[in-house]
mmCIF file of C-alpha atoms in Angstrom:
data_model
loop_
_atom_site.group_PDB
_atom_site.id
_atom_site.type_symbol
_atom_site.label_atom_id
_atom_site.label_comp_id
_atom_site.label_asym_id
_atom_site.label_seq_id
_atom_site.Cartn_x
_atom_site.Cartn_y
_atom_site.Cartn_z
ATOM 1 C CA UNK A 234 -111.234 71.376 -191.007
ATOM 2 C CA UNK A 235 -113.604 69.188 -188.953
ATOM 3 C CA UNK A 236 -116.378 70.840 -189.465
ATOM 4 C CA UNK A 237 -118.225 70.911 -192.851
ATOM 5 C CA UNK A 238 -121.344 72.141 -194.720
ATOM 6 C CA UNK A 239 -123.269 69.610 -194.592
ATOM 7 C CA UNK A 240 -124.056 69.290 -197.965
ATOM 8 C CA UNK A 241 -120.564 68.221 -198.445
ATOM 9 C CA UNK A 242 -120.995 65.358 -196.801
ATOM 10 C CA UNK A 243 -120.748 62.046 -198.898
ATOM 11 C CA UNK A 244 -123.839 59.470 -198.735
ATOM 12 C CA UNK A 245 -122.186 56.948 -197.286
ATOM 13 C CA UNK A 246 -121.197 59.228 -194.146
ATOM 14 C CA UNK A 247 -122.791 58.265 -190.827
ATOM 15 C CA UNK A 248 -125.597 59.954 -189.037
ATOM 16 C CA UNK A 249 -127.666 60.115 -186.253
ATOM 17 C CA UNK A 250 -130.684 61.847 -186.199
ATOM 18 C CA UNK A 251 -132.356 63.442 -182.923
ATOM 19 C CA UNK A 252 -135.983 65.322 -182.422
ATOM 20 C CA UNK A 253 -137.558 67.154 -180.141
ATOM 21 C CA UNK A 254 -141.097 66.058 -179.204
ATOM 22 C CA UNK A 255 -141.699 69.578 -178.942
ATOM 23 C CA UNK A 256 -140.345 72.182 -181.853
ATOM 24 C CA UNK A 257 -137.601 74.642 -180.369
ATOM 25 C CA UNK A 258 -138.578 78.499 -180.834
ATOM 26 C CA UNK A 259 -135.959 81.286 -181.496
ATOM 27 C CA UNK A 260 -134.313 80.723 -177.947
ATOM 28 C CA UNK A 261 -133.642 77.053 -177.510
ATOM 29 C CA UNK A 262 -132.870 76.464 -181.237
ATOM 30 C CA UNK A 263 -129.614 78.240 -181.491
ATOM 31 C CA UNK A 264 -128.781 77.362 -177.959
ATOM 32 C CA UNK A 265 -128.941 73.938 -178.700
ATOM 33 C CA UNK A 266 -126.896 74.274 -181.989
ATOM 34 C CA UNK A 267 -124.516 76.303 -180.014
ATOM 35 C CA UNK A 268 -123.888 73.622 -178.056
ATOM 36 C CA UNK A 269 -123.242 71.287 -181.028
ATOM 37 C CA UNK A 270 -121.227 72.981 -182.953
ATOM 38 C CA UNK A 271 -118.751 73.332 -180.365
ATOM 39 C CA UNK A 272 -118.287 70.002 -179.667
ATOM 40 C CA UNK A 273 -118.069 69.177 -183.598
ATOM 41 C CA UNK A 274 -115.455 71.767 -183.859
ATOM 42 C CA UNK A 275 -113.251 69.316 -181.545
ATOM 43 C CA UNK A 276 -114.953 66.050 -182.210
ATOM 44 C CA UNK A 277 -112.217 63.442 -182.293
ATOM 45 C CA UNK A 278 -111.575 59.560 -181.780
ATOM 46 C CA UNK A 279 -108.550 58.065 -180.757
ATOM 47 C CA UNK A 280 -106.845 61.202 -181.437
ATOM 48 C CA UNK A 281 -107.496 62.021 -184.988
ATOM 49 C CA UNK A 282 -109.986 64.851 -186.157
ATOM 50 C CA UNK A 283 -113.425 63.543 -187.318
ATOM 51 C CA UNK A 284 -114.983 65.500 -190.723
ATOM 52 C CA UNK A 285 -118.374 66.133 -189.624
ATOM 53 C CA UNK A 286 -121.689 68.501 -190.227
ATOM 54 C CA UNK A 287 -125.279 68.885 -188.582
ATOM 55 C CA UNK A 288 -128.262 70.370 -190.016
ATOM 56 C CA UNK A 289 -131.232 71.230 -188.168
ATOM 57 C CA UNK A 290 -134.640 70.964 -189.912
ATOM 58 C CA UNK A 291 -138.297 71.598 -189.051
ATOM 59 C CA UNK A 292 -138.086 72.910 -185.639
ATOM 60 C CA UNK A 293 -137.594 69.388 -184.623
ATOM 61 C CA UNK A 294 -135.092 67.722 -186.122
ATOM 62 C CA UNK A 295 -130.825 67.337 -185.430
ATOM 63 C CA UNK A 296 -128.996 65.416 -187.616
ATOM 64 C CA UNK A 297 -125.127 64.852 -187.455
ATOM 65 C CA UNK A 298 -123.240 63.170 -189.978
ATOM 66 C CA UNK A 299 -119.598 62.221 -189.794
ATOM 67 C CA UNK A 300 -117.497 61.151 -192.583
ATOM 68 C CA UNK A 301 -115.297 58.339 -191.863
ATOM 69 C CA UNK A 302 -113.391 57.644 -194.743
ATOM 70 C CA UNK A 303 -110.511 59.183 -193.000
ATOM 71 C CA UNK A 304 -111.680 57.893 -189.379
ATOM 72 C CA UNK A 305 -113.793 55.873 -187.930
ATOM 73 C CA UNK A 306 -116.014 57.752 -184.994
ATOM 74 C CA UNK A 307 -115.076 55.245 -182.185
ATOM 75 C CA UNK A 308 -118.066 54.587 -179.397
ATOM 76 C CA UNK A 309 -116.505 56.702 -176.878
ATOM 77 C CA UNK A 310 -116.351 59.565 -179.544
ATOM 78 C CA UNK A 311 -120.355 59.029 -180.471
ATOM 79 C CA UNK A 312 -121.155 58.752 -176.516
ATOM 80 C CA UNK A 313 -119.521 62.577 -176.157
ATOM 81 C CA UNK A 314 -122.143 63.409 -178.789
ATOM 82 C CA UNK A 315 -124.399 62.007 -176.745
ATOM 83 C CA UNK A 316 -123.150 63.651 -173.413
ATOM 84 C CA UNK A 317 -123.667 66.940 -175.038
ATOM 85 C CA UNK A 318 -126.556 66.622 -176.345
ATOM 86 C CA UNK A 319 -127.927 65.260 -172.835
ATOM 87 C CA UNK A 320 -126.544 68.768 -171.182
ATOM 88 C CA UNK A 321 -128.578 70.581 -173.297
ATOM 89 C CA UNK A 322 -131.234 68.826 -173.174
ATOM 90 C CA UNK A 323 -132.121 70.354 -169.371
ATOM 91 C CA UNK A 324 -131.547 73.843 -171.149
ATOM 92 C CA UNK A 325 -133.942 73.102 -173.751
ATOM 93 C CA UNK A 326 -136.745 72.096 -171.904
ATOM 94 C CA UNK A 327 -137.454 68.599 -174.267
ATOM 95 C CA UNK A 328 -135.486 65.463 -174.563
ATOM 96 C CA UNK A 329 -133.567 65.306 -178.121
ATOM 97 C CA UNK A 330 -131.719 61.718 -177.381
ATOM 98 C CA UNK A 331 -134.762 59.736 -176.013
ATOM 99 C CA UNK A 332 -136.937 57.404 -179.065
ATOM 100 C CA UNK A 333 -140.580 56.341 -179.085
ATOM 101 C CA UNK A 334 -141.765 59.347 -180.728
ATOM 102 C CA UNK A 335 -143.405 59.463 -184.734
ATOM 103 C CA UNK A 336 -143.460 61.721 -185.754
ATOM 104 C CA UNK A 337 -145.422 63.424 -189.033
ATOM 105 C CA UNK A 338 -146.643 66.408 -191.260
ATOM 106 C CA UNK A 339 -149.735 68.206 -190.681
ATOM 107 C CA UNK A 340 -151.828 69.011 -193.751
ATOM 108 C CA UNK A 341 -150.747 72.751 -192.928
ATOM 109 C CA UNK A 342 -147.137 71.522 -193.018
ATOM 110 C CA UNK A 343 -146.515 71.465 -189.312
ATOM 111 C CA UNK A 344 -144.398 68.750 -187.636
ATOM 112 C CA UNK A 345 -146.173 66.745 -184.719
ATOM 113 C CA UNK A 346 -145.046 64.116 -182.414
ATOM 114 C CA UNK A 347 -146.335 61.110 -180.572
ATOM 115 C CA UNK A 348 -146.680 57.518 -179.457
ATOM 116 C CA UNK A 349 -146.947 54.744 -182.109
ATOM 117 C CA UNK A 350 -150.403 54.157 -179.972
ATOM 118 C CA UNK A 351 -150.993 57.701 -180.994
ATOM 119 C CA UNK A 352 -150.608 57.483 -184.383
ATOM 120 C CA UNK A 353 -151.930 53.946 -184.842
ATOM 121 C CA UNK A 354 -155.469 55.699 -183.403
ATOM 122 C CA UNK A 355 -155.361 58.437 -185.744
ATOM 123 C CA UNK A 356 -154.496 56.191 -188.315
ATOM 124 C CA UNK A 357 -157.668 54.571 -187.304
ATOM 125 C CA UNK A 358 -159.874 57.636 -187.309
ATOM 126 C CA UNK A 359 -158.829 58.752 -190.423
ATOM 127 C CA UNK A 360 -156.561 61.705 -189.011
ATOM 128 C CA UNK A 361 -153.247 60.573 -190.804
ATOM 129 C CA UNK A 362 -153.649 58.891 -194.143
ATOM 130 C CA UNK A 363 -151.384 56.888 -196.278
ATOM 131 C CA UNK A 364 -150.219 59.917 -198.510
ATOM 132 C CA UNK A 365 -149.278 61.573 -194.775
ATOM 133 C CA UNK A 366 -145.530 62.465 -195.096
ATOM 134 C CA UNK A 367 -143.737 60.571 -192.260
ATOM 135 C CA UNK A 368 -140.088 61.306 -190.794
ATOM 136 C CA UNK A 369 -138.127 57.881 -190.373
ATOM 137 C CA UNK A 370 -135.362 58.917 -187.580
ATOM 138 C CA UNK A 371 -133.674 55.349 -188.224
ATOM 139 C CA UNK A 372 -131.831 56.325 -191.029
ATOM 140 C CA UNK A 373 -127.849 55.353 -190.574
ATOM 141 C CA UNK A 374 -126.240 57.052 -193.422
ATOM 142 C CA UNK A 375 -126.797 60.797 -195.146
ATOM 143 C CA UNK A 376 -127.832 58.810 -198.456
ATOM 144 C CA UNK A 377 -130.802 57.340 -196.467
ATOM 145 C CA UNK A 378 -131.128 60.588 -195.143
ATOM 146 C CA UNK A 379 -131.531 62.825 -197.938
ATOM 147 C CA UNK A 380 -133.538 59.828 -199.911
ATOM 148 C CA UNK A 381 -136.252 58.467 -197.525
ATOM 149 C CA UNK A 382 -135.864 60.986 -194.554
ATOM 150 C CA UNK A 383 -139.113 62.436 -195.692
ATOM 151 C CA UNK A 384 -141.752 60.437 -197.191
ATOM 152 C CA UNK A 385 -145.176 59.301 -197.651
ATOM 153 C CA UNK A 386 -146.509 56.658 -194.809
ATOM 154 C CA UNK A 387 -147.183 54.539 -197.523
ATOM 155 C CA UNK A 388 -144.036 54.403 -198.400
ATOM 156 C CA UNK A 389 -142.741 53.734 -194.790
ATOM 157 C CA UNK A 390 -142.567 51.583 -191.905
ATOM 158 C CA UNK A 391 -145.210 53.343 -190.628
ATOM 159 C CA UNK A 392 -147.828 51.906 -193.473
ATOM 160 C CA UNK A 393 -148.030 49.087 -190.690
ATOM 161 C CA UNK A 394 -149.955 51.270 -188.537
ATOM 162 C CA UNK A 395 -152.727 51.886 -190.072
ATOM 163 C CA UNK A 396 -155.833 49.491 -191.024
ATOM 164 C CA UNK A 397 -155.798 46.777 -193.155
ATOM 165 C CA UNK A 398 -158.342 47.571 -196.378
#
């Protein structure tokens, strides 16, 4: 079967990982994961079945992992992921393929996004500290995923962007 919990997935499968700037309510959520699945179900390159999951997180966040032990995803296969995602995207209301956006946890636990400007100025002001839990959507592989998806500025790329002490 193609399409896996994703918990099943091993560490060193691929991902992607795709946010909306803006979180998706009861509507647009399962619309958009509707969408997703059903091109997962049938994801394929050069033929042969790809073993994949997704698992959507904090009202922003998509992440798709394929295991290619048994195949590679090929680029045409990853730019159908992309296609689909780009369809919904109109449905949606917010772009979930386009990059540029940090984005970070609220003392109240809410996910925000905006501009490295953005933060860097809030950074500045004292609005996001170091201890600020940060999302990095570069990660390549589930392991990076599930270890360092989720951390501390400090701890991140993003400790750059704020003042030196």
């Amino acid at each position: 079967m193609p399409l896996v919990p994703f918990d099943r997935l091993p560490d060193d499968a691929r991902c992607w990982v795709f946010a909306a700037r803006a979180p998706l309510d009861e509507v647009d959520e399962p619309r958009l994961l509707s969408a997703v699945d059903g091109f997962l179900l049938t994801w394929k390159a050069h033929g042969a079945a790809l073993t994949s999951a997704r698992e959507f997180r904090d009202e922003h966040f998509l992440v798709v992992g394929v295991d290619e032990r048994a195949s590679d995803a090929s680029g045409c296969s990853i730019d159908g992921l992309f296609r689909v995602l780009q369809k919904v995207e109109d449905g949606i209301g917010t772009s979930m393929v386009g990059g540029g956006t940090l984005y970070f946890r609220d003392q109240g636990g809410l996910v925000h996004g905006c501009t490295r400007a953005e933060f860097e100025a809030m950074a500045a002001m004292g609005e996001v500290e170091p201890g600020t839990p940060v999302f990095d959507t570069t990660v390549t592989t589930i392991g990076d995923y599930r270890a360092r998806f989720e951390r501390p500025a400090r701890e991140s790329w993003h400790a750059q962007l704020f003042p030196a002490r």
